[in-house]
Amino acid sequence: MPLILLTGFPASGKSTRAQQLKEYFSTILEKNVVLLSENEIVKNKHIYSDANKEKELRSTLKSELQRLISQDGILILDAGNYIKGYRYELYCSSKSNKTTQCTLHIDTSSEQAWKQNLKRDENCQYSQENFDALIMRYEAPDGRNRWDAPLFTIQPEDELPFEEIAAALCEKKAPAPNQSTQSLPLTSTNFLYELDCVTQEIVNRVVEAQKTSVIGDEVSIPNSTEKFLLKRRYQLSELSRIRRQFISFAKTHPVDDIPRLAAMFFQYLTSHLV
């Protein structure tokens, strides 16, 4: 089931665009379309005041996506998808199911999105605090990243490029699953050893850097060109817990070189330290 992943600021118009996509693919191309929307799960936007509930929402959406993506037709994911590490996880899911994917960025300004937010019913509105926090945390997609490509960016006044999106999903060959999305036997001791060493080294670097750095400093990540931004003080127990979760995740998404492994853990770490 080809995947269309929507992303954008809160109240940017993602759900409207998702409905337009559903209508096009179901009526014009006569495809079976499934619309998976966070609006069906989130009944009150105050959920974004609670990091744990927000994390549960992402987990629920990902589980539903994995359940639906292997079926025939078009799957549209209508959600913020504002964390690039999370978008990477969704990319791994679609790739492991040998299906195509594209990203649709609804590039509405924060000012216009806020005005649109105020026009909603009260229960569907974001508070000023939650809205500003989501804007600050938003990581815009980049078409140079394989998990965001092909990327379609549209402004509020633009028409959707329906034909181009259809071509990207239906005419192009899905990327073949490789070691980054296929499970390796757990007896692959070299991979497990590298997984343990690389992730522990990154955790140690963050912990040590906090002793001499201040909030706002960037920390170089070992075996990677990424920089870790110190937004607050992080406890070793918190970092270790996320490391254990990533190790479980990485055992089913092995990679074949250390820099990619380090980059995966960096993205996973930053997405779970919201």
PDB file of N, CA, C and O in Angstrom, residues 143-198:
ATOM      1  N   GLY A 143      14.133  17.109   1.070  1.00  0.00           N
ATOM      2  CA  GLY A 143      14.083  16.152  -0.030  1.00  0.00           C
ATOM      3  C   GLY A 143      15.384  15.425  -0.286  1.00  0.00           C
ATOM      4  O   GLY A 143      15.400  14.410  -0.993  1.00  0.00           O
ATOM      5  N   ARG A 144      16.479  15.930   0.292  1.00  0.00           N
ATOM      6  CA  ARG A 144      17.758  15.239   0.131  1.00  0.00           C
ATOM      7  C   ARG A 144      17.853  14.010   1.027  1.00  0.00           C
ATOM      8  O   ARG A 144      18.717  13.157   0.817  1.00  0.00           O
ATOM      9  N   ASN A 145      16.993  13.943   2.044  1.00  0.00           N
ATOM     10  CA  ASN A 145      16.943  12.764   2.902  1.00  0.00           C
ATOM     11  C   ASN A 145      16.070  11.703   2.244  1.00  0.00           C
ATOM     12  O   ASN A 145      14.961  11.995   1.807  1.00  0.00           O
ATOM     13  N   ARG A 146      16.575  10.493   2.191  1.00  0.00           N
ATOM     14  CA  ARG A 146      15.836   9.440   1.491  1.00  0.00           C
ATOM     15  C   ARG A 146      14.488   9.164   2.145  1.00  0.00           C
ATOM     16  O   ARG A 146      13.543   8.749   1.471  1.00  0.00           O
ATOM     17  N   TRP A 147      14.379   9.400   3.471  1.00  0.00           N
ATOM     18  CA  TRP A 147      13.107   9.122   4.137  1.00  0.00           C
ATOM     19  C   TRP A 147      12.073  10.224   3.905  1.00  0.00           C
ATOM     20  O   TRP A 147      10.904  10.033   4.194  1.00  0.00           O
ATOM     21  N   ASP A 148      12.483  11.375   3.389  1.00  0.00           N
ATOM     22  CA  ASP A 148      11.542  12.447   3.060  1.00  0.00           C
ATOM     23  C   ASP A 148      11.261  12.521   1.561  1.00  0.00           C
ATOM     24  O   ASP A 148      10.397  13.302   1.138  1.00  0.00           O
ATOM     25  N   ALA A 149      11.993  11.760   0.772  1.00  0.00           N
ATOM     26  CA  ALA A 149      11.878  11.852  -0.683  1.00  0.00           C
ATOM     27  C   ALA A 149      10.956  10.758  -1.239  1.00  0.00           C
ATOM     28  O   ALA A 149      10.873   9.672  -0.665  1.00  0.00           O
ATOM     29  N   PRO A 150      10.280  11.084  -2.359  1.00  0.00           N
ATOM     30  CA  PRO A 150      10.169  12.400  -2.993  1.00  0.00           C
ATOM     31  C   PRO A 150       9.323  13.346  -2.140  1.00  0.00           C
ATOM     32  O   PRO A 150       8.345  12.925  -1.522  1.00  0.00           O
ATOM     33  N   LEU A 151       9.723  14.602  -2.123  1.00  0.00           N
ATOM     34  CA  LEU A 151       9.080  15.606  -1.279  1.00  0.00           C
ATOM     35  C   LEU A 151       8.304  16.599  -2.140  1.00  0.00           C
ATOM     36  O   LEU A 151       8.838  17.168  -3.086  1.00  0.00           O
ATOM     37  N   PHE A 152       7.045  16.802  -1.775  1.00  0.00           N
ATOM     38  CA  PHE A 152       6.199  17.807  -2.427  1.00  0.00           C
ATOM     39  C   PHE A 152       5.859  18.873  -1.383  1.00  0.00           C
ATOM     40  O   PHE A 152       5.263  18.560  -0.340  1.00  0.00           O
ATOM     41  N   THR A 153       6.262  20.109  -1.648  1.00  0.00           N
ATOM     42  CA  THR A 153       6.000  21.220  -0.734  1.00  0.00           C
ATOM     43  C   THR A 153       4.985  22.162  -1.368  1.00  0.00           C
ATOM     44  O   THR A 153       5.185  22.622  -2.496  1.00  0.00           O
ATOM     45  N   ILE A 154       3.897  22.424  -0.652  1.00  0.00           N
ATOM     46  CA  ILE A 154       2.854  23.284  -1.211  1.00  0.00           C
ATOM     47  C   ILE A 154       2.514  24.415  -0.248  1.00  0.00           C
ATOM     48  O   ILE A 154       2.565  24.252   0.970  1.00  0.00           O
ATOM     49  N   GLN A 155       2.174  25.557  -0.815  1.00  0.00           N
ATOM     50  CA  GLN A 155       1.726  26.717  -0.068  1.00  0.00           C
ATOM     51  C   GLN A 155       0.189  26.663   0.035  1.00  0.00           C
ATOM     52  O   GLN A 155      -0.469  25.937  -0.711  1.00  0.00           O
ATOM     53  N   PRO A 156      -0.392  27.434   0.964  1.00  0.00           N
ATOM     54  CA  PRO A 156      -1.853  27.387   1.152  1.00  0.00           C
ATOM     55  C   PRO A 156      -2.651  27.648  -0.124  1.00  0.00           C
ATOM     56  O   PRO A 156      -3.725  27.072  -0.310  1.00  0.00           O
ATOM     57  N   GLU A 157      -2.121  28.511  -1.004  1.00  0.00           N
ATOM     58  CA  GLU A 157      -2.874  28.867  -2.204  1.00  0.00           C
ATOM     59  C   GLU A 157      -2.633  27.906  -3.372  1.00  0.00           C
ATOM     60  O   GLU A 157      -3.280  28.007  -4.425  1.00  0.00           O
ATOM     61  N   ASP A 158      -1.727  26.948  -3.214  1.00  0.00           N
ATOM     62  CA  ASP A 158      -1.371  26.043  -4.304  1.00  0.00           C
ATOM     63  C   ASP A 158      -2.409  24.938  -4.491  1.00  0.00           C
ATOM     64  O   ASP A 158      -3.051  24.494  -3.537  1.00  0.00           O
ATOM     65  N   GLU A 159      -2.518  24.497  -5.736  1.00  0.00           N
ATOM     66  CA  GLU A 159      -3.279  23.280  -6.027  1.00  0.00           C
ATOM     67  C   GLU A 159      -2.377  22.081  -5.753  1.00  0.00           C
ATOM     68  O   GLU A 159      -1.164  22.144  -5.928  1.00  0.00           O
ATOM     69  N   LEU A 160      -2.978  21.001  -5.329  1.00  0.00           N
ATOM     70  CA  LEU A 160      -2.182  19.800  -5.092  1.00  0.00           C
ATOM     71  C   LEU A 160      -1.678  19.221  -6.418  1.00  0.00           C
ATOM     72  O   LEU A 160      -2.439  19.148  -7.393  1.00  0.00           O
ATOM     73  N   PRO A 161      -0.422  18.795  -6.478  1.00  0.00           N
ATOM     74  CA  PRO A 161       0.110  18.180  -7.705  1.00  0.00           C
ATOM     75  C   PRO A 161      -0.300  16.706  -7.780  1.00  0.00           C
ATOM     76  O   PRO A 161       0.519  15.796  -7.643  1.00  0.00           O
ATOM     77  N   PHE A 162      -1.583  16.478  -8.007  1.00  0.00           N
ATOM     78  CA  PHE A 162      -2.131  15.124  -7.947  1.00  0.00           C
ATOM     79  C   PHE A 162      -1.402  14.153  -8.874  1.00  0.00           C
ATOM     80  O   PHE A 162      -1.055  13.040  -8.472  1.00  0.00           O
ATOM     81  N   GLU A 163      -1.189  14.556 -10.111  1.00  0.00           N
ATOM     82  CA  GLU A 163      -0.585  13.647 -11.090  1.00  0.00           C
ATOM     83  C   GLU A 163       0.849  13.293 -10.711  1.00  0.00           C
ATOM     84  O   GLU A 163       1.272  12.141 -10.866  1.00  0.00           O
ATOM     85  N   GLU A 164       1.590  14.284 -10.229  1.00  0.00           N
ATOM     86  CA  GLU A 164       2.976  14.019  -9.834  1.00  0.00           C
ATOM     87  C   GLU A 164       3.035  13.075  -8.632  1.00  0.00           C
ATOM     88  O   GLU A 164       3.887  12.181  -8.564  1.00  0.00           O
ATOM     89  N   ILE A 165       2.105  13.271  -7.681  1.00  0.00           N
ATOM     90  CA  ILE A 165       2.060  12.394  -6.512  1.00  0.00           C
ATOM     91  C   ILE A 165       1.688  10.974  -6.938  1.00  0.00           C
ATOM     92  O   ILE A 165       2.291   9.986  -6.490  1.00  0.00           O
ATOM     93  N   ALA A 166       0.710  10.864  -7.830  1.00  0.00           N
ATOM     94  CA  ALA A 166       0.296   9.542  -8.310  1.00  0.00           C
ATOM     95  C   ALA A 166       1.438   8.838  -9.037  1.00  0.00           C
ATOM     96  O   ALA A 166       1.640   7.626  -8.870  1.00  0.00           O
ATOM     97  N   ALA A 167       2.181   9.597  -9.828  1.00  0.00           N
ATOM     98  CA  ALA A 167       3.308   9.003 -10.547  1.00  0.00           C
ATOM     99  C   ALA A 167       4.384   8.509  -9.583  1.00  0.00           C
ATOM    100  O   ALA A 167       4.966   7.435  -9.774  1.00  0.00           O
ATOM    101  N   ALA A 168       4.639   9.294  -8.536  1.00  0.00           N
ATOM    102  CA  ALA A 168       5.659   8.905  -7.556  1.00  0.00           C
ATOM    103  C   ALA A 168       5.273   7.626  -6.829  1.00  0.00           C
ATOM    104  O   ALA A 168       6.137   6.821  -6.460  1.00  0.00           O
ATOM    105  N   LEU A 169       3.975   7.426  -6.632  1.00  0.00           N
ATOM    106  CA  LEU A 169       3.510   6.258  -5.876  1.00  0.00           C
ATOM    107  C   LEU A 169       3.259   5.038  -6.748  1.00  0.00           C
ATOM    108  O   LEU A 169       3.545   3.912  -6.334  1.00  0.00           O
ATOM    109  N   CYS A 170       2.709   5.272  -7.934  1.00  0.00           N
ATOM    110  CA  CYS A 170       2.209   4.156  -8.738  1.00  0.00           C
ATOM    111  C   CYS A 170       3.089   3.773  -9.919  1.00  0.00           C
ATOM    112  O   CYS A 170       2.953   2.662 -10.453  1.00  0.00           O
ATOM    113  N   GLU A 171       3.955   4.676 -10.351  1.00  0.00           N
ATOM    114  CA  GLU A 171       4.761   4.390 -11.542  1.00  0.00           C
ATOM    115  C   GLU A 171       6.212   4.071 -11.218  1.00  0.00           C
ATOM    116  O   GLU A 171       6.923   3.511 -12.053  1.00  0.00           O
ATOM    117  N   LYS A 172       6.640   4.422 -10.023  1.00  0.00           N
ATOM    118  CA  LYS A 172       8.025   4.162  -9.650  1.00  0.00           C
ATOM    119  C   LYS A 172       8.127   2.870  -8.851  1.00  0.00           C
ATOM    120  O   LYS A 172       7.194   2.472  -8.158  1.00  0.00           O
ATOM    121  N   LYS A 173       9.292   2.259  -8.975  1.00  0.00           N
ATOM    122  CA  LYS A 173       9.530   1.000  -8.278  1.00  0.00           C
ATOM    123  C   LYS A 173       9.851   1.270  -6.815  1.00  0.00           C
ATOM    124  O   LYS A 173      10.587   2.199  -6.478  1.00  0.00           O
ATOM    125  N   ALA A 174       9.291   0.472  -5.954  1.00  0.00           N
ATOM    126  CA  ALA A 174       9.576   0.619  -4.518  1.00  0.00           C
ATOM    127  C   ALA A 174      11.017   0.254  -4.238  1.00  0.00           C
ATOM    128  O   ALA A 174      11.575  -0.653  -4.869  1.00  0.00           O
ATOM    129  N   PRO A 175      11.673   0.957  -3.287  1.00  0.00           N
ATOM    130  CA  PRO A 175      13.050   0.607  -2.931  1.00  0.00           C
ATOM    131  C   PRO A 175      13.099  -0.790  -2.340  1.00  0.00           C
ATOM    132  O   PRO A 175      12.241  -1.176  -1.548  1.00  0.00           O
ATOM    133  N   ALA A 176      14.102  -1.541  -2.744  1.00  0.00           N
ATOM    134  CA  ALA A 176      14.231  -2.906  -2.239  1.00  0.00           C
ATOM    135  C   ALA A 176      14.675  -2.886  -0.786  1.00  0.00           C
ATOM    136  O   ALA A 176      15.552  -2.095  -0.411  1.00  0.00           O
ATOM    137  N   PRO A 177      14.074  -3.706   0.045  1.00  0.00           N
ATOM    138  CA  PRO A 177      14.522  -3.777   1.444  1.00  0.00           C
ATOM    139  C   PRO A 177      15.983  -4.184   1.491  1.00  0.00           C
ATOM    140  O   PRO A 177      16.444  -5.018   0.707  1.00  0.00           O
ATOM    141  N   ASN A 178      16.738  -3.567   2.374  1.00  0.00           N
ATOM    142  CA  ASN A 178      18.136  -3.935   2.539  1.00  0.00           C
ATOM    143  C   ASN A 178      18.422  -4.113   4.014  1.00  0.00           C
ATOM    144  O   ASN A 178      17.524  -4.248   4.819  1.00  0.00           O
ATOM    145  N   GLN A 179      19.687  -4.086   4.372  1.00  0.00           N
ATOM    146  CA  GLN A 179      20.037  -4.359   5.751  1.00  0.00           C
ATOM    147  C   GLN A 179      19.516  -3.312   6.718  1.00  0.00           C
ATOM    148  O   GLN A 179      19.466  -3.551   7.913  1.00  0.00           O
ATOM    149  N   SER A 180      19.142  -2.140   6.221  1.00  0.00           N
ATOM    150  CA  SER A 180      18.629  -1.119   7.122  1.00  0.00           C
ATOM    151  C   SER A 180      17.182  -1.377   7.513  1.00  0.00           C
ATOM    152  O   SER A 180      16.688  -0.801   8.463  1.00  0.00           O
ATOM    153  N   THR A 181      16.487  -2.240   6.754  1.00  0.00           N
ATOM    154  CA  THR A 181      15.079  -2.490   7.074  1.00  0.00           C
ATOM    155  C   THR A 181      14.745  -3.965   7.182  1.00  0.00           C
ATOM    156  O   THR A 181      13.616  -4.319   7.479  1.00  0.00           O
ATOM    157  N   GLN A 182      15.692  -4.849   6.937  1.00  0.00           N
ATOM    158  CA  GLN A 182      15.455  -6.271   7.057  1.00  0.00           C
ATOM    159  C   GLN A 182      16.121  -6.804   8.313  1.00  0.00           C
ATOM    160  O   GLN A 182      17.209  -6.375   8.703  1.00  0.00           O
ATOM    161  N   SER A 183      15.490  -7.778   8.923  1.00  0.00           N
ATOM    162  CA  SER A 183      16.036  -8.351  10.148  1.00  0.00           C
ATOM    163  C   SER A 183      17.229  -9.233   9.827  1.00  0.00           C
ATOM    164  O   SER A 183      17.237  -9.995   8.863  1.00  0.00           O
ATOM    165  N   LEU A 184      18.254  -9.130  10.636  1.00  0.00           N
ATOM    166  CA  LEU A 184      19.386 -10.037  10.587  1.00  0.00           C
ATOM    167  C   LEU A 184      19.273 -11.011  11.742  1.00  0.00           C
ATOM    168  O   LEU A 184      18.664 -10.703  12.757  1.00  0.00           O
ATOM    169  N   PRO A 185      19.861 -12.205  11.607  1.00  0.00           N
ATOM    170  CA  PRO A 185      19.828 -13.138  12.726  1.00  0.00           C
ATOM    171  C   PRO A 185      20.466 -12.510  13.952  1.00  0.00           C
ATOM    172  O   PRO A 185      21.471 -11.809  13.855  1.00  0.00           O
ATOM    173  N   LEU A 186      19.903 -12.764  15.110  1.00  0.00           N
ATOM    174  CA  LEU A 186      20.446 -12.193  16.326  1.00  0.00           C
ATOM    175  C   LEU A 186      21.791 -12.793  16.688  1.00  0.00           C
ATOM    176  O   LEU A 186      22.454 -12.327  17.600  1.00  0.00           O
ATOM    177  N   THR A 187      22.205 -13.822  15.951  1.00  0.00           N
ATOM    178  CA  THR A 187      23.531 -14.395  16.177  1.00  0.00           C
ATOM    179  C   THR A 187      24.609 -13.604  15.449  1.00  0.00           C
ATOM    180  O   THR A 187      25.775 -13.973  15.472  1.00  0.00           O
ATOM    181  N   SER A 188      24.190 -12.519  14.766  1.00  0.00           N
ATOM    182  CA  SER A 188      25.167 -11.654  14.119  1.00  0.00           C
ATOM    183  C   SER A 188      25.888 -10.859  15.209  1.00  0.00           C
ATOM    184  O   SER A 188      25.590  -9.697  15.481  1.00  0.00           O
ATOM    185  N   THR A 189      26.862 -11.499  15.818  1.00  0.00           N
ATOM    186  CA  THR A 189      27.505 -10.932  17.004  1.00  0.00           C
ATOM    187  C   THR A 189      28.230  -9.635  16.708  1.00  0.00           C
ATOM    188  O   THR A 189      28.307  -8.757  17.569  1.00  0.00           O
ATOM    189  N   ASN A 190      28.771  -9.483  15.508  1.00  0.00           N
ATOM    190  CA  ASN A 190      29.489  -8.254  15.192  1.00  0.00           C
ATOM    191  C   ASN A 190      28.542  -7.058  15.206  1.00  0.00           C
ATOM    192  O   ASN A 190      28.871  -5.999  15.743  1.00  0.00           O
ATOM    193  N   PHE A 191      27.350  -7.227  14.616  1.00  0.00           N
ATOM    194  CA  PHE A 191      26.376  -6.140  14.616  1.00  0.00           C
ATOM    195  C   PHE A 191      25.949  -5.791  16.038  1.00  0.00           C
ATOM    196  O   PHE A 191      25.874  -4.623  16.405  1.00  0.00           O
ATOM    197  N   LEU A 192      25.650  -6.799  16.845  1.00  0.00           N
ATOM    198  CA  LEU A 192      25.212  -6.549  18.212  1.00  0.00           C
ATOM    199  C   LEU A 192      26.307  -5.873  19.028  1.00  0.00           C
ATOM    200  O   LEU A 192      26.030  -5.006  19.858  1.00  0.00           O
ATOM    201  N   TYR A 193      27.535  -6.261  18.763  1.00  0.00           N
ATOM    202  CA  TYR A 193      28.659  -5.633  19.474  1.00  0.00           C
ATOM    203  C   TYR A 193      28.780  -4.163  19.083  1.00  0.00           C
ATOM    204  O   TYR A 193      28.929  -3.282  19.940  1.00  0.00           O
ATOM    205  N   GLU A 194      28.707  -3.877  17.780  1.00  0.00           N
ATOM    206  CA  GLU A 194      28.800  -2.493  17.311  1.00  0.00           C
ATOM    207  C   GLU A 194      27.620  -1.672  17.821  1.00  0.00           C
ATOM    208  O   GLU A 194      27.766  -0.508  18.201  1.00  0.00           O
ATOM    209  N   LEU A 195      26.446  -2.289  17.829  1.00  0.00           N
ATOM    210  CA  LEU A 195      25.247  -1.613  18.325  1.00  0.00           C
ATOM    211  C   LEU A 195      25.435  -1.193  19.779  1.00  0.00           C
ATOM    212  O   LEU A 195      25.128  -0.056  20.158  1.00  0.00           O
ATOM    213  N   ASP A 196      25.950  -2.074  20.587  1.00  0.00           N
ATOM    214  CA  ASP A 196      26.168  -1.778  21.995  1.00  0.00           C
ATOM    215  C   ASP A 196      27.215  -0.675  22.175  1.00  0.00           C
ATOM    216  O   ASP A 196      27.014   0.273  22.942  1.00  0.00           O
ATOM    217  N   CYS A 197      28.322  -0.792  21.453  1.00  0.00           N
ATOM    218  CA  CYS A 197      29.431   0.165  21.613  1.00  0.00           C
ATOM    219  C   CYS A 197      29.058   1.560  21.116  1.00  0.00           C
ATOM    220  O   CYS A 197      29.318   2.559  21.801  1.00  0.00           O
ATOM    221  N   VAL A 198      28.459   1.634  19.926  1.00  0.00           N
ATOM    222  CA  VAL A 198      28.147   2.932  19.322  1.00  0.00           C
ATOM    223  C   VAL A 198      27.125   3.694  20.159  1.00  0.00           C
ATOM    224  O   VAL A 198      27.289   4.891  20.437  1.00  0.00           O
TER     225      VAL A 198
END
